[in-house]
XYZ file of C-alpha atoms in Angstrom:
602
model
C 0.412 79.153 -43.540
C 1.930 77.709 -46.700
C 4.536 75.080 -45.731
C 7.230 76.650 -47.962
C 6.776 79.936 -45.996
C 6.996 78.030 -42.739
C 10.357 76.544 -43.825
C 11.807 79.955 -44.431
C 10.415 81.399 -41.213
C 11.953 78.464 -39.354
C 15.336 79.205 -40.901
C 15.066 82.869 -40.050
C 14.378 81.982 -36.481
C 17.440 79.737 -36.581
C 19.499 82.887 -37.445
C 20.158 81.804 -41.053
C 21.278 84.927 -42.959
C 22.115 83.475 -46.392
C 21.014 80.584 -48.573
C 23.063 79.427 -51.536
C 20.903 78.147 -54.349
C 20.105 77.551 -57.983
C 16.456 77.961 -58.992
C 14.456 75.003 -60.369
C 10.891 73.888 -60.941
C 11.130 71.180 -58.314
C 11.603 73.899 -55.644
C 9.364 76.567 -57.123
C 7.329 77.128 -53.918
C 10.442 77.173 -51.735
C 12.074 79.649 -54.078
C 9.023 81.860 -53.967
C 8.952 81.718 -50.168
C 12.713 82.495 -50.042
C 12.130 85.571 -52.236
C 9.561 86.881 -49.748
C 11.600 85.984 -46.629
C 14.103 88.027 -44.705
C 17.017 85.805 -45.775
C 19.449 86.866 -48.485
C 19.820 84.332 -51.259
C 22.979 83.876 -53.364
C 22.401 82.512 -56.906
C 25.304 80.322 -57.922
C 25.689 78.951 -61.480
C 25.994 75.259 -60.608
C 24.410 73.327 -57.747
C 27.778 71.811 -56.851
C 29.103 75.332 -56.420
C 26.131 76.273 -54.286
C 26.832 73.376 -52.009
C 30.522 74.182 -51.768
C 29.713 77.832 -51.006
C 27.345 76.764 -48.184
C 30.053 74.534 -46.807
C 32.686 77.306 -46.894
C 30.158 79.673 -45.313
C 29.703 77.222 -42.454
C 33.465 76.720 -42.077
C 34.214 80.428 -41.882
C 31.304 81.283 -39.612
C 31.369 78.129 -37.520
C 27.601 78.078 -37.929
C 24.940 76.493 -40.129
C 25.266 76.825 -43.880
C 22.221 76.252 -46.122
C 22.068 75.136 -49.744
C 18.875 74.719 -51.817
C 18.615 72.705 -55.038
C 15.923 71.282 -57.246
C 15.040 67.617 -57.705
C 16.902 65.108 -59.897
C 20.208 66.403 -61.217
C 19.992 69.438 -58.875
C 20.324 67.103 -55.902
C 22.930 64.812 -57.428
C 25.099 67.811 -58.346
C 25.117 68.755 -54.640
C 26.347 65.352 -53.416
C 30.060 66.137 -53.781
C 29.746 69.053 -51.417
C 27.687 66.923 -49.076
C 30.313 64.213 -48.921
C 33.013 66.827 -48.305
C 30.985 68.420 -45.491
C 30.433 65.009 -43.955
C 34.129 64.060 -43.681
C 35.071 67.596 -42.697
C 32.391 67.735 -39.919
C 30.811 70.858 -41.391
C 27.200 71.758 -40.431
C 25.214 72.290 -43.670
C 21.483 71.929 -44.303
C 20.684 70.757 -47.838
C 17.136 71.505 -48.881
C 15.925 69.878 -52.087
C 12.671 69.600 -53.966
C 11.038 66.358 -54.976
C 8.250 65.458 -57.412
C 4.751 65.442 -55.970
C 3.880 62.337 -53.959
C 1.391 60.988 -56.433
C 4.184 60.819 -59.044
C 6.569 58.720 -56.941
C 8.151 55.977 -59.088
C 8.099 53.653 -56.049
C 4.315 53.525 -56.261
C 4.637 51.946 -59.668
C 7.840 49.938 -59.140
C 9.591 51.756 -62.033
C 12.842 53.708 -62.122
C 11.261 57.103 -62.771
C 7.769 58.519 -63.181
C 7.797 62.164 -62.059
C 9.674 64.809 -64.103
C 13.380 64.674 -63.135
C 12.524 62.305 -60.288
C 15.343 60.744 -58.314
C 15.532 59.064 -54.882
C 18.077 61.513 -53.594
C 17.635 60.659 -49.924
C 18.945 57.079 -50.457
C 21.991 58.571 -52.116
C 22.503 61.216 -49.384
C 22.081 59.008 -46.301
C 25.650 57.578 -46.297
C 27.157 61.078 -46.260
C 24.750 62.878 -43.907
C 23.886 62.725 -40.219
C 20.216 62.772 -41.147
C 18.393 62.572 -44.494
C 14.624 62.419 -44.973
C 11.911 62.973 -47.524
C 8.967 64.818 -45.893
C 5.950 62.726 -46.835
C 3.489 64.317 -44.354
C 3.170 68.110 -44.105
C 2.451 67.963 -40.351
C 5.962 66.465 -39.837
C 7.842 69.420 -41.263
C 8.679 71.073 -37.907
C 9.891 67.749 -36.462
C 12.204 67.053 -39.432
C 13.625 70.599 -39.602
C 14.242 70.715 -35.852
C 15.925 67.314 -35.828
C 18.004 68.085 -38.899
C 19.324 71.424 -37.618
C 19.970 70.015 -34.130
C 22.022 67.100 -35.520
C 23.918 69.388 -37.856
C 25.060 71.621 -34.971
C 25.505 69.158 -32.082
C 27.854 66.321 -31.294
C 30.276 65.829 -34.150
C 28.870 68.363 -36.553
C 27.969 67.529 -40.118
C 25.525 67.867 -43.056
C 21.835 67.012 -43.062
C 19.348 66.744 -45.879
C 15.596 67.534 -46.056
C 13.800 66.583 -49.281
C 10.344 68.148 -49.768
C 7.914 66.999 -52.462
C 6.352 69.700 -54.626
C 2.780 69.206 -53.439
C 3.861 69.380 -49.786
C 5.736 72.607 -50.390
C 2.434 74.257 -51.338
C 0.227 72.744 -48.655
C -1.389 74.787 -45.925
C -0.473 73.943 -42.333
C -1.201 75.169 -38.826
C 2.189 75.981 -37.269
C 0.755 75.731 -33.702
C -0.332 72.140 -34.141
C 2.900 70.716 -35.513
C 4.812 67.890 -33.767
C 8.110 68.910 -32.242
C 11.447 67.081 -32.011
C 12.839 66.207 -28.588
C 16.636 66.201 -28.503
C 16.589 64.007 -25.388
C 15.558 61.073 -27.673
C 19.007 61.059 -29.233
C 21.450 58.647 -27.597
C 24.425 58.862 -30.038
C 27.766 58.734 -28.326
C 28.912 62.105 -29.580
C 25.626 63.782 -28.700
C 25.663 62.411 -25.170
C 29.340 63.318 -24.724
C 28.530 66.932 -25.508
C 25.060 67.123 -23.789
C 25.789 65.146 -20.663
C 29.599 64.822 -20.373
C 30.903 62.107 -18.059
C 32.564 64.326 -15.468
C 34.179 61.429 -13.635
C 35.705 60.142 -16.867
C 36.962 63.605 -17.793
C 38.467 64.118 -14.338
C 40.222 60.790 -14.616
C 41.656 61.691 -18.027
C 42.716 65.117 -16.862
C 44.400 63.554 -13.825
C 46.415 61.308 -16.147
C 47.272 64.317 -18.303
C 48.456 66.243 -15.286
C 50.759 63.473 -14.157
C 52.133 62.917 -17.634
C 52.682 66.637 -18.155
C 54.619 66.941 -14.937
C 56.785 63.941 -15.854
C 57.379 64.913 -19.509
C 60.572 66.313 -20.840
C 59.381 67.019 -24.390
C 55.531 67.585 -24.387
C 53.646 68.782 -27.437
C 50.069 69.940 -28.143
C 48.496 68.974 -31.470
C 45.284 70.947 -32.044
C 42.681 70.075 -34.642
C 39.357 71.146 -36.064
C 37.502 69.637 -33.125
C 38.986 72.462 -30.986
C 37.677 75.100 -33.415
C 34.266 73.386 -33.742
C 33.875 73.348 -29.942
C 34.660 77.108 -29.690
C 37.578 76.271 -27.399
C 40.182 78.709 -28.815
C 40.166 81.062 -25.844
C 40.512 78.342 -23.137
C 43.219 76.588 -25.142
C 45.276 79.781 -25.209
C 44.840 80.164 -21.434
C 46.031 76.562 -20.874
C 48.956 76.943 -23.313
C 50.076 80.190 -21.633
C 49.867 78.405 -18.300
C 51.844 75.339 -19.348
C 54.033 76.901 -22.034
C 54.077 73.680 -24.072
C 54.998 73.830 -27.755
C 52.052 73.585 -30.223
C 51.484 72.127 -33.675
C 48.139 72.368 -35.543
C 46.427 70.401 -38.271
C 45.583 72.382 -41.348
C 41.958 72.949 -40.184
C 43.258 74.598 -36.968
C 45.760 77.046 -38.549
C 45.076 80.615 -37.442
C 44.507 79.763 -33.785
C 48.165 80.690 -33.199
C 50.372 83.100 -35.128
C 53.001 81.586 -37.378
C 55.660 83.617 -35.592
C 54.471 82.724 -32.090
C 57.594 81.371 -30.264
C 55.570 78.303 -29.135
C 54.111 77.425 -32.542
C 55.820 74.921 -34.882
C 53.591 74.371 -37.858
C 51.696 71.273 -38.966
C 52.861 67.679 -39.138
C 52.003 65.070 -41.728
C 52.562 63.476 -45.114
C 53.249 66.937 -46.633
C 54.766 69.203 -43.981
C 57.605 71.415 -43.043
C 60.488 69.120 -42.083
C 60.885 70.715 -38.710
C 57.228 70.068 -37.743
C 57.627 66.292 -38.242
C 61.013 66.197 -36.492
C 59.526 67.949 -33.473
C 56.535 65.612 -33.394
C 58.711 62.523 -33.650
C 60.941 63.783 -30.902
C 58.159 64.428 -28.406
C 57.692 62.197 -25.340
C 54.148 63.352 -24.707
C 51.550 64.250 -27.318
C 48.227 65.807 -26.329
C 45.855 65.650 -29.382
C 42.898 67.985 -29.114
C 40.197 67.362 -31.661
C 41.937 65.730 -34.561
C 40.939 62.427 -36.139
C 44.555 61.794 -37.088
C 43.872 60.724 -40.622
C 46.400 59.128 -42.909
C 47.557 62.453 -44.287
C 48.771 63.272 -40.726
C 50.083 59.879 -39.727
C 51.637 59.221 -43.146
C 49.822 55.851 -43.249
C 51.831 54.568 -40.237
C 49.868 55.036 -36.984
C 52.243 52.926 -34.902
C 55.209 55.084 -35.954
C 53.372 58.359 -35.460
C 54.959 60.225 -32.504
C 56.314 56.773 -31.636
C 58.424 57.980 -28.731
C 55.476 59.655 -27.033
C 52.699 58.777 -24.665
C 49.490 60.059 -26.179
C 46.339 61.689 -24.837
C 43.579 61.807 -27.465
C 40.494 63.934 -26.943
C 37.632 63.691 -29.439
C 33.820 63.779 -29.421
C 33.743 60.859 -31.844
C 34.896 57.752 -29.986
C 35.168 55.763 -33.188
C 37.924 58.110 -34.399
C 39.943 57.215 -31.273
C 39.197 53.506 -31.331
C 40.234 53.170 -34.978
C 43.848 54.102 -34.200
C 46.552 51.524 -33.801
C 48.630 53.557 -31.327
C 50.320 52.050 -28.317
C 50.663 54.222 -25.212
C 47.501 56.155 -26.072
C 44.780 57.250 -23.605
C 41.523 58.234 -25.376
C 38.788 60.382 -23.864
C 35.398 60.856 -25.598
C 34.358 64.404 -24.700
C 34.293 67.935 -25.945
C 37.682 69.577 -26.268
C 36.304 72.577 -24.471
C 35.214 70.464 -21.473
C 38.550 68.742 -21.271
C 40.489 72.051 -21.456
C 38.320 73.757 -18.845
C 38.957 70.876 -16.424
C 42.672 70.775 -17.290
C 42.963 74.489 -16.596
C 41.380 73.998 -13.140
C 43.661 71.035 -12.429
C 46.912 72.748 -13.484
C 46.266 76.203 -11.973
C 48.473 76.526 -8.902
C 50.530 73.454 -9.852
C 54.258 73.661 -10.175
C 54.805 73.482 -13.930
C 58.067 71.923 -15.146
C 60.241 74.099 -17.351
C 60.874 72.858 -20.859
C 63.772 75.124 -21.759
C 65.900 72.460 -23.478
C 62.960 71.108 -25.464
C 61.931 74.580 -26.584
C 65.522 75.349 -27.584
C 65.553 72.222 -29.745
C 62.220 73.085 -31.347
C 63.253 76.628 -32.242
C 66.724 75.495 -33.452
C 65.230 72.804 -35.695
C 62.740 75.276 -37.093
C 65.525 77.660 -37.975
C 67.633 74.829 -39.411
C 65.127 73.678 -42.000
C 63.401 76.648 -43.646
C 60.961 75.691 -46.342
C 62.584 77.724 -49.137
C 65.856 75.825 -48.719
C 64.276 72.476 -49.558
C 65.622 71.390 -52.976
C 63.235 70.763 -55.812
C 63.982 67.597 -57.750
C 63.471 69.394 -61.084
C 64.340 73.111 -60.496
C 62.977 75.578 -63.077
C 63.472 79.255 -63.764
C 59.843 80.102 -63.144
C 57.753 81.474 -60.268
C 58.349 79.621 -57.003
C 54.946 78.736 -55.540
C 56.213 78.611 -51.941
C 57.949 81.965 -52.290
C 54.827 83.573 -53.716
C 52.693 82.096 -50.917
C 55.028 83.374 -48.234
C 55.224 86.845 -49.709
C 51.439 86.977 -50.197
C 50.912 86.089 -46.551
C 53.089 88.992 -45.466
C 50.808 91.429 -47.301
C 47.670 89.983 -45.709
C 46.174 90.837 -42.320
C 44.350 88.886 -39.648
C 40.945 89.983 -40.971
C 41.448 88.382 -44.414
C 39.618 85.141 -45.114
C 41.709 82.600 -46.954
C 40.102 80.274 -49.529
C 42.753 77.701 -50.344
C 42.665 75.106 -53.069
C 41.500 71.743 -51.756
C 43.947 69.686 -53.769
C 47.532 69.413 -54.933
C 50.207 72.087 -55.064
C 48.240 75.152 -54.068
C 46.625 73.267 -51.225
C 50.040 72.362 -49.815
C 51.506 75.843 -50.353
C 48.515 77.569 -48.833
C 48.933 75.594 -45.613
C 52.720 75.050 -45.457
C 54.233 78.174 -46.950
C 51.512 80.741 -46.162
C 52.305 82.270 -42.787
C 48.964 82.268 -41.051
C 48.248 85.084 -38.596
C 46.339 84.556 -35.354
C 42.655 85.035 -36.017
C 42.859 84.423 -39.793
C 40.158 82.061 -41.010
C 41.095 79.448 -43.614
C 38.591 77.594 -45.774
C 39.549 74.426 -47.525
C 37.971 71.036 -48.022
C 40.489 68.722 -46.462
C 38.879 65.268 -46.431
C 37.812 65.007 -50.058
C 40.658 67.048 -51.513
C 38.363 67.902 -54.423
C 39.331 69.970 -57.417
C 37.087 72.993 -58.077
C 36.410 73.984 -54.518
C 38.350 77.263 -54.117
C 36.308 79.586 -56.257
C 32.873 78.754 -54.827
C 34.496 78.640 -51.387
C 35.568 82.243 -51.912
C 31.932 83.097 -52.583
C 30.711 81.435 -49.423
C 33.565 82.795 -47.305
C 32.932 86.367 -48.450
C 29.275 86.293 -47.403
C 30.159 84.570 -44.125
C 32.874 87.123 -43.439
C 30.378 89.950 -44.019
C 32.451 91.636 -46.666
C 35.961 90.848 -45.450
C 38.563 90.577 -48.155
C 39.061 87.026 -49.466
C 42.441 85.792 -50.587
C 42.128 82.785 -52.898
C 44.975 80.455 -53.907
C 44.069 77.973 -56.685
C 45.599 75.962 -59.491
C 44.765 76.453 -63.190
C 43.405 72.921 -63.592
C 41.227 72.986 -60.471
C 39.861 76.422 -61.368
C 38.194 75.008 -64.490
C 35.841 72.786 -62.528
C 33.750 75.669 -61.275
C 34.940 78.497 -63.547
C 31.334 79.707 -64.006
C 31.331 81.102 -60.460
C 33.467 84.013 -61.675
C 30.088 85.467 -62.710
C 28.788 85.053 -59.101
C 31.915 86.928 -57.943
C 31.334 89.703 -60.500
C 27.593 89.965 -59.844
C 28.113 90.609 -56.148
C 31.368 92.538 -56.657
C 33.023 90.182 -54.179
C 36.343 91.447 -52.920
C 38.194 88.312 -53.852
C 41.890 88.474 -54.819
C 42.337 85.313 -56.873
C 45.882 84.036 -57.255
C 46.068 81.291 -59.877
C 49.066 79.014 -60.230
C 49.430 78.229 -63.938
C 51.454 75.110 -64.657
C 49.596 74.018 -67.751
C 48.347 70.688 -66.417
C 47.778 68.462 -63.372
C 51.001 68.464 -61.430
C 50.032 65.800 -58.951
C 49.058 63.416 -61.687
C 52.193 64.010 -63.812
C 54.353 63.451 -60.730
C 52.453 60.263 -59.877
C 52.855 58.988 -63.467
C 56.575 59.943 -63.447
C 57.260 57.966 -60.308
C 54.982 54.955 -60.972
C 54.764 54.604 -64.749
C 58.213 55.731 -65.984
C 56.966 59.111 -67.101
C 54.146 57.798 -69.327
C 51.533 60.554 -69.066
C 47.811 60.121 -69.687
C 45.391 63.096 -69.362
C 47.748 65.198 -67.292
C 49.468 67.715 -69.558
C 49.474 69.207 -73.009
C 51.173 66.263 -74.686
C 48.757 63.738 -73.144
C 45.424 65.270 -74.036
C 44.919 68.125 -71.546
C 45.197 71.885 -72.049
C 44.259 75.024 -70.227
C 42.580 78.209 -71.610
C 43.997 81.696 -71.776
C 43.126 83.041 -68.342
C 43.689 86.677 -69.447
C 40.956 86.309 -72.038
C 38.646 84.659 -69.517
C 39.238 87.502 -67.052
C 38.470 89.961 -69.815
C 35.265 88.172 -70.675
C 34.055 88.515 -67.124
C 35.408 92.086 -66.805
C 37.838 91.205 -63.984
C 41.186 93.038 -63.653
C 44.100 90.765 -64.512
C 47.865 90.671 -64.049
C 50.539 88.088 -64.573
C 53.795 87.031 -62.802
C 56.419 85.368 -64.942
C 59.383 85.420 -62.588
C 60.157 85.725 -58.900
C 61.381 89.331 -59.148
C 57.842 90.448 -60.061
C 56.128 88.910 -57.008
C 55.971 91.941 -54.740
C 54.969 94.431 -57.458
C 52.167 92.198 -58.800
C 50.835 91.238 -55.377
C 50.544 94.919 -54.472
C 48.896 95.700 -57.817
C 46.352 92.886 -57.265
C 45.586 93.790 -53.668
C 45.130 97.410 -54.528
C 42.330 96.695 -57.062
C 38.819 97.569 -55.958
C 36.634 94.472 -56.016
C 37.647 91.184 -57.581
C 41.027 90.681 -59.293
C 42.958 87.811 -60.843
C 46.696 87.371 -60.554
C 48.036 84.476 -62.659
C 51.590 83.295 -61.892
C 53.495 80.950 -64.148
C 55.254 77.939 -62.662
C 56.558 74.546 -63.707
C 54.404 71.446 -63.792
C 57.396 69.691 -62.245
C 57.223 71.881 -59.119
C 56.667 69.444 -56.299
C 55.007 69.732 -52.865
C 57.982 68.993 -50.718
C 58.958 67.914 -48.087
C 56.735 64.864 -48.643
C 56.603 61.331 -47.352
C 56.539 59.724 -50.793
C 55.668 56.047 -51.127
C 58.035 53.461 -52.569
C 58.227 49.681 -53.013
C 60.118 47.842 -50.338
C 62.151 44.621 -50.845
C 59.001 42.561 -50.638
C 57.307 44.599 -53.364
C 54.888 46.249 -50.930
C 54.198 49.952 -51.179
C 55.255 51.859 -48.022
C 55.600 55.571 -47.175
C 58.710 57.302 -45.952
C 58.927 57.886 -42.262
C 57.604 61.190 -40.926
C 60.940 62.252 -39.515
C 62.746 61.895 -42.872
C 60.545 62.868 -45.796
C 61.714 63.394 -49.357
C 64.146 64.998 -50.195
C 65.809 62.600 -47.791
C 68.400 63.634 -45.290
C 71.583 61.483 -45.052
C 71.701 58.759 -42.421
C 74.567 60.681 -40.792
C 72.496 63.843 -40.462
C 69.509 61.920 -39.146
C 71.709 60.250 -36.525
C 72.825 63.683 -35.273
C 69.155 64.670 -34.887
C 68.363 61.434 -33.087
C 71.147 62.263 -30.602
C 69.522 65.641 -29.947
C 66.131 63.898 -29.291
């Protein structure tokens, strides 16, 4: 069998249904094999977009995504998506071509010898769980098995297999190939999943039981680790048993309904005010599968839920050990294993009532609705939060959400959009890259097997992968694309306003940056277009967009001064050091008198 055909057969057997790719000479045998295989291929118009689409596919499906790119610039174009998948713990296999072995520059001690040659594996290793160039055809099964296993086990993440052109076309005997043995892996996260320490888990659950029974104000904080472990069902059972309030990181939105009486949003640097107030008022915090990055802790780990004892559950022990959090008990295990044991431990126990705590949580949620937060520079234009809220009310639980990975639309899509239970949300949280939403919509649509995709993106970010509108058109993807037009980079202008006295560089029309006419672009691609200029048009235009057959673009016009608030903005203290506002009182700041009243209620 030709090795390239073996690769595709292997992926078919691994239940891969789609591969996102861009053809190239360095992968010509792999491309030919893919064309003859039983796997659907999706041709993107940039390798970066193909990588992002594969990542979004894996996020929505909670399964392996696959991207294929040629050698040289094909591989380097994919690296941004690889890095994003790495920090977001997304399982993606990146397959690249390489020049034939006899053309390796390393044999001649020169920078390049083969056509478009590049040592992509050395570049990919820091942002993958496994990266290898296959130098012996007989090792292909071993490398593919190891790569896919690592992508999908322990803390999930991307892997990279680079195959030289001559090896792609070699004949192999599939029955004689060396196999990979997972038992050889001794990584902490792999062992915690494969052979969990039952005694350690029981000890941690016993502590959790005692702390839950003693707590007056307990809170669950659920993260992507819960989703990755497939622990949604058992979590709901535990929550219904204990009736403890819940908050979620942005990667875990959709596990609970926005209107669930026990759900109170997402805490962090940019968050609804009530979410942070509830978190800071808790006396017990149980964190299930969140690495608690700086966007959640607001760069102040010691002050994060500072009144609470903390139970931290994560497969990656390093993510627990990195935290400077007193009163924290960390357990390295699968969230699913922890919850199953906690359910056993708490079933039949007398569960304390938390009526006063729940009353406070619900009262504070009602007291600080997002739309009443005051913009620093109000404008008579479309309100991004209002549009996001109204859009969410027209959506259903089967819609897949592709949300901008950066700036205003990212915040609105997670804070203002009222997620329904079961709704899948795709967004690249760790990198926060511009240009992710459009190719994410492509990947999410294929993963969702034709479900409608709702995309929320900014005009500046859209430009970075604008070419994927043709991918959307080619496949008649049912993507409703809502584009926030503010004629620049709002996050950068705000940063320059606050730090450089309003001196703008490369952020708006007066400082060298402009945006194209989106109506003309939509027309060039043959995509239906409509525009919202004021809040009174929101409902009519949303309905018009959603009622279109196939793809549609709805552009809404807002101010570049529209800010993502509430937000823990940084400022210089008396010593000239930059510090962030405290979680419980983000900008726009509440008065000291009002904060003291809330402290009394805590």
